[in-house]
Short mmCIF file of N, CA and C in Angstrom, two decimals:
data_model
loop_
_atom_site.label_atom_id
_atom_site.label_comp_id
_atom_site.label_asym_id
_atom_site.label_seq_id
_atom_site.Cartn_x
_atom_site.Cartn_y
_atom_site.Cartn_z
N UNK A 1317 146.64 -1.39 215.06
CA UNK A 1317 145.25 -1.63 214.70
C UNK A 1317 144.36 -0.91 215.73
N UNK A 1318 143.23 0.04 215.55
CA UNK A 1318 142.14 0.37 215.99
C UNK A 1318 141.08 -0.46 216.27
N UNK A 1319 139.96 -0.20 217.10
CA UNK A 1319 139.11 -1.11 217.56
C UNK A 1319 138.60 -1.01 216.19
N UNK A 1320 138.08 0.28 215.29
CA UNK A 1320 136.95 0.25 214.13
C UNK A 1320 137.89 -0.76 213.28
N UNK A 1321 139.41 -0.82 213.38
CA UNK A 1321 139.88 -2.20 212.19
C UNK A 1321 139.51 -3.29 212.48
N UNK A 1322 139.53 -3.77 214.07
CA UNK A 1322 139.38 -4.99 214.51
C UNK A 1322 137.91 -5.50 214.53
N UNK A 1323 136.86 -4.29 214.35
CA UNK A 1323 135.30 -4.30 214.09
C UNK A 1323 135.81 -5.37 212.62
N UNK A 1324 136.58 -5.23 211.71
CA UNK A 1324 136.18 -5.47 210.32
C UNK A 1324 136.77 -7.10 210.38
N UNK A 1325 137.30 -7.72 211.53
CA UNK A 1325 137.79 -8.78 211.43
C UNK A 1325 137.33 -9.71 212.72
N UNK A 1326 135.90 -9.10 213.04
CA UNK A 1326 135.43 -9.69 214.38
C UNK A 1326 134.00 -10.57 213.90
N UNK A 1327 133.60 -11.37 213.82
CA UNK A 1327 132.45 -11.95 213.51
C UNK A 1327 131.06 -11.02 214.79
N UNK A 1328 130.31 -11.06 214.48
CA UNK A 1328 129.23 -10.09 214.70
C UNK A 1328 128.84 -11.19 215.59
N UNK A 1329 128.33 -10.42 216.99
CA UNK A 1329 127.83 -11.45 218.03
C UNK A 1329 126.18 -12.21 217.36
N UNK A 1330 125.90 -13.17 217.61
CA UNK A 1330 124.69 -14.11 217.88
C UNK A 1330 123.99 -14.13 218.97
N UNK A 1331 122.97 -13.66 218.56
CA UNK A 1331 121.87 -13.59 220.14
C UNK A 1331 121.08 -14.83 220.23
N UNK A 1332 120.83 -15.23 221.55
CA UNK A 1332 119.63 -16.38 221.83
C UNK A 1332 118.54 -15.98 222.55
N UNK A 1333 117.50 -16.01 222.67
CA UNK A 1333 116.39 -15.82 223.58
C UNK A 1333 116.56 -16.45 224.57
N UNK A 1334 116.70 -15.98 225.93
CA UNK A 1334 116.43 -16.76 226.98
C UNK A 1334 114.83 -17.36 227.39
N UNK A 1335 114.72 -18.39 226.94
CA UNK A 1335 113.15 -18.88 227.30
C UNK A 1335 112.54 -18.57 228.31
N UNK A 1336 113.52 -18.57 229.76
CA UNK A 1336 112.64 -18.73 230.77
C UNK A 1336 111.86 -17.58 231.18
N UNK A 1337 112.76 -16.82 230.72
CA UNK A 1337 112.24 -15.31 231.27
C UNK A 1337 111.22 -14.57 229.88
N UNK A 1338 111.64 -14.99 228.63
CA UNK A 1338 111.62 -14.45 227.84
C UNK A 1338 111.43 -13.00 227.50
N UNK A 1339 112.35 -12.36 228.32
CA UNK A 1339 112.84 -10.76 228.11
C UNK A 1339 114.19 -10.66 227.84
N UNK A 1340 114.55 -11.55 228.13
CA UNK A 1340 116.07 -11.52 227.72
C UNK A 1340 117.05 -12.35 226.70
N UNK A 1341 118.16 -11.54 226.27
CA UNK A 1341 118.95 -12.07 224.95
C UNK A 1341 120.19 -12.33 225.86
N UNK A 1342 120.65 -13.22 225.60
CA UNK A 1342 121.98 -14.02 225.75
C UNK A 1342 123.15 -13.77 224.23
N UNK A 1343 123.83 -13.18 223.86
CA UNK A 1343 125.13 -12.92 223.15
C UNK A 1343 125.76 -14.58 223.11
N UNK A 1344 125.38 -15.41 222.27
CA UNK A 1344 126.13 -16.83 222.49
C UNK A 1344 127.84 -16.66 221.81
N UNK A 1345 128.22 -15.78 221.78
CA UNK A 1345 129.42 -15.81 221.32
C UNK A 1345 130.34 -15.03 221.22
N UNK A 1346 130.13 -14.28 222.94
CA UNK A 1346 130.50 -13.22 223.29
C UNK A 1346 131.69 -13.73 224.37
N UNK A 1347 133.06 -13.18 223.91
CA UNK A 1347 134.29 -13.30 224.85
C UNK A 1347 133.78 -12.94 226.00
N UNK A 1348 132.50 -12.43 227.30
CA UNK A 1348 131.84 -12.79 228.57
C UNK A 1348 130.97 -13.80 228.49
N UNK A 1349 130.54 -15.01 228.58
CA UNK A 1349 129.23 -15.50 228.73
C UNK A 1349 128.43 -15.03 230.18
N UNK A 1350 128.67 -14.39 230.55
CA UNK A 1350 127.90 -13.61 231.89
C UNK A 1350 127.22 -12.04 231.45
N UNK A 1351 127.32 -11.50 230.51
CA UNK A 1351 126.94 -10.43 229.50
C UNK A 1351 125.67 -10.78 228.85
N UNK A 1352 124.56 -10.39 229.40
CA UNK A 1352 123.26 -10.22 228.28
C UNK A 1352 122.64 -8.66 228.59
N UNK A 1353 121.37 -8.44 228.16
CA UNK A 1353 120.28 -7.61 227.76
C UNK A 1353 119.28 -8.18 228.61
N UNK A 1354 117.93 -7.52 229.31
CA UNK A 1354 117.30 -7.87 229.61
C UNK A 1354 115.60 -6.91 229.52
N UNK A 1355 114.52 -7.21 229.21
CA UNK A 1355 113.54 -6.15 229.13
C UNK A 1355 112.81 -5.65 230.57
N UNK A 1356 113.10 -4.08 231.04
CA UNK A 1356 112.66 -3.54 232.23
C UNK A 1356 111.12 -3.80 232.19
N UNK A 1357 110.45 -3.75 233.22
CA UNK A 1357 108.81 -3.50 233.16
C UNK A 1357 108.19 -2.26 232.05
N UNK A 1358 109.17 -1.40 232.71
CA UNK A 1358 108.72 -0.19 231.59
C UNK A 1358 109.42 0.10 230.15
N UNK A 1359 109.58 -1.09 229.63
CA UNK A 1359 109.96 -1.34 228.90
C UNK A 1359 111.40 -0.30 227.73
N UNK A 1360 112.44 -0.19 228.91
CA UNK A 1360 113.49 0.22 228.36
C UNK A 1360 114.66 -1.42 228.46
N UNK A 1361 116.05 -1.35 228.37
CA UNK A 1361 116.50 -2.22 227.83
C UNK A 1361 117.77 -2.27 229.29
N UNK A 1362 117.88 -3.04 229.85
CA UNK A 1362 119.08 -2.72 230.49
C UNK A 1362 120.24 -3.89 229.70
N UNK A 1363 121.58 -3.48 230.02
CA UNK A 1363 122.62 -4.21 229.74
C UNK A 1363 123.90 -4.67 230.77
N UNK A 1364 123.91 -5.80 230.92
CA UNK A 1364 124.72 -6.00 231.82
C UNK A 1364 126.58 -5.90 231.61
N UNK A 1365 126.38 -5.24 230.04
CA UNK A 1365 127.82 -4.82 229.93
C UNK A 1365 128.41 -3.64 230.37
N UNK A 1366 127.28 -2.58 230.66
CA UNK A 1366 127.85 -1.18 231.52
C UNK A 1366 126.71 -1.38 232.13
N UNK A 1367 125.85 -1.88 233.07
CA UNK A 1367 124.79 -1.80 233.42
C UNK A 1367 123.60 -0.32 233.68
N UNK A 1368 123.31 0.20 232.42
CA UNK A 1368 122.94 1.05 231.72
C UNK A 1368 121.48 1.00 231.09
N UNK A 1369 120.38 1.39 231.19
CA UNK A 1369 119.34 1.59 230.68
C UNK A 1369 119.55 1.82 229.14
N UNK A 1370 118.56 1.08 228.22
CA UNK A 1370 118.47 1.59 226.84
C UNK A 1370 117.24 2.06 226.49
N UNK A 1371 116.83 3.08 226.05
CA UNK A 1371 115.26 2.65 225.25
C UNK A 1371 115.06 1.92 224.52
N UNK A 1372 115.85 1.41 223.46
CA UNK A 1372 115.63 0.41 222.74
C UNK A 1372 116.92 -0.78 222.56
N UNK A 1373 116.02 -2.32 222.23
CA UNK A 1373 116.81 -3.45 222.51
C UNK A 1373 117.94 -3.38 221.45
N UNK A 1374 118.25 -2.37 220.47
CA UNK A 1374 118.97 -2.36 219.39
C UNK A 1374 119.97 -1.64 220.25
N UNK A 1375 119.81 -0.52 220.63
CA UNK A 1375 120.83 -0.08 221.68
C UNK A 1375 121.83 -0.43 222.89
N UNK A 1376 120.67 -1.58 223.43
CA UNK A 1376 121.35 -1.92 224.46
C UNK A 1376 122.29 -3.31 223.71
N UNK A 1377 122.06 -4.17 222.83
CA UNK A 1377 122.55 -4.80 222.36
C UNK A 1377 124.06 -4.28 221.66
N UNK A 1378 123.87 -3.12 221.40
CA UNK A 1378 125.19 -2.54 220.77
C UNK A 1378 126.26 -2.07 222.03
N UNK A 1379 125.49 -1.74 223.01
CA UNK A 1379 126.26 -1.35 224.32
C UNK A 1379 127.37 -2.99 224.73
N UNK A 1380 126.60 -4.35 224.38
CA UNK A 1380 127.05 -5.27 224.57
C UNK A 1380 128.33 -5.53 223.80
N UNK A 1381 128.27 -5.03 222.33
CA UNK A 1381 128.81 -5.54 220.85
C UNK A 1381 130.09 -4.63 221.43
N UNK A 1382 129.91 -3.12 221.59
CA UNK A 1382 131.26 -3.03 222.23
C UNK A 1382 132.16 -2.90 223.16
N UNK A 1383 131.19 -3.79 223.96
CA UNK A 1383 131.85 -4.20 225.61
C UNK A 1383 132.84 -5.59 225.06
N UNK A 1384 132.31 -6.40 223.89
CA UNK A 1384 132.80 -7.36 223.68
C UNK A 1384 134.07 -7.27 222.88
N UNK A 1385 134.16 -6.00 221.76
CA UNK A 1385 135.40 -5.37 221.03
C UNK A 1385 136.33 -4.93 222.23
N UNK A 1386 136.24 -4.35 222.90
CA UNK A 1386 137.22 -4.02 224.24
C UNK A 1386 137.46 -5.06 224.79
N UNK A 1387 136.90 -5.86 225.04
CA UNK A 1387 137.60 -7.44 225.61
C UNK A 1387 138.87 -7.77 224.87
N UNK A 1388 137.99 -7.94 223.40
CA UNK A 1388 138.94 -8.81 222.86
C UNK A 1388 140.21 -8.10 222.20
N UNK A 1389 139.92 -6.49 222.59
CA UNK A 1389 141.35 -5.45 222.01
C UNK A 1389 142.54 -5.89 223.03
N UNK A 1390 142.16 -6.51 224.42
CA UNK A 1390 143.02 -6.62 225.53
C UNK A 1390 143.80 -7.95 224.96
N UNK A 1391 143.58 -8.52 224.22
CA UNK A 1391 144.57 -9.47 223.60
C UNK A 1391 145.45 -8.97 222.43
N UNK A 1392 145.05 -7.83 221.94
CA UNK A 1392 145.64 -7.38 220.77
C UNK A 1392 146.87 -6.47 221.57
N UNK A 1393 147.11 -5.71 220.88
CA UNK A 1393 148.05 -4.36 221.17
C UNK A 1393 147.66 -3.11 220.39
N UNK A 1394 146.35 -2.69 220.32
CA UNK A 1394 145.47 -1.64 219.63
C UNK A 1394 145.91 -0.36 220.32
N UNK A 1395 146.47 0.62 218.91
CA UNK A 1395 146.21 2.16 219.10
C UNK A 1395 144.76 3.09 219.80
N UNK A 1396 145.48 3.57 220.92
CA UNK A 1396 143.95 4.29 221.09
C UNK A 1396 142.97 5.18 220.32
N UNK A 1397 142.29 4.93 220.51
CA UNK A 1397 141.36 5.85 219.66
C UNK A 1397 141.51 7.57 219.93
N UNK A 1398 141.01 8.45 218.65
CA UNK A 1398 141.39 9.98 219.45
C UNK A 1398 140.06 10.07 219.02
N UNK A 1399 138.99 10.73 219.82
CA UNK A 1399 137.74 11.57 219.71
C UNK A 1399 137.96 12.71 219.80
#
């Protein structure tokens, strides 16, 4: 199995707003609970799954989605991918 098969049998993460700060999304159902998104001043996106700048929160959220597929491939026994 490939990560794009295991995409088709993974439930899609759930985001929460963190209130306090309210710049940031919490992944509630992400194999890290230490993994969110947060909004810079200058409003790009950082992610604490490659800790990486996004311009946008759709991006950095996806940077999360497959920090969380690689987690959970380490339980599988997945073919590598060829690019």
């Amino acid at each position: 199995m490939t990560l794009e098969e295991l995409k088709k049998h993974v439930r899609p993460l759930a985001w929460k707003k963190e209130y306090d700060t309210g710049s940031s999304f919490i992944p509630i159902n992400c194999i890290d609970e230490r993994v969110f998104i947060f909004q810079n001043v200058n409003g790009t996106w950082y992610s604490y799954a490659d800790e990486q700048n996004y311009p946008t929160k759709e991006e950095a959220m996806q940077s999360v989605e497959e920090y969380h597929l690689r987690e959970l491939a380490k339980y599988f026994e997945l073919e590598e991918e060829t690019e």
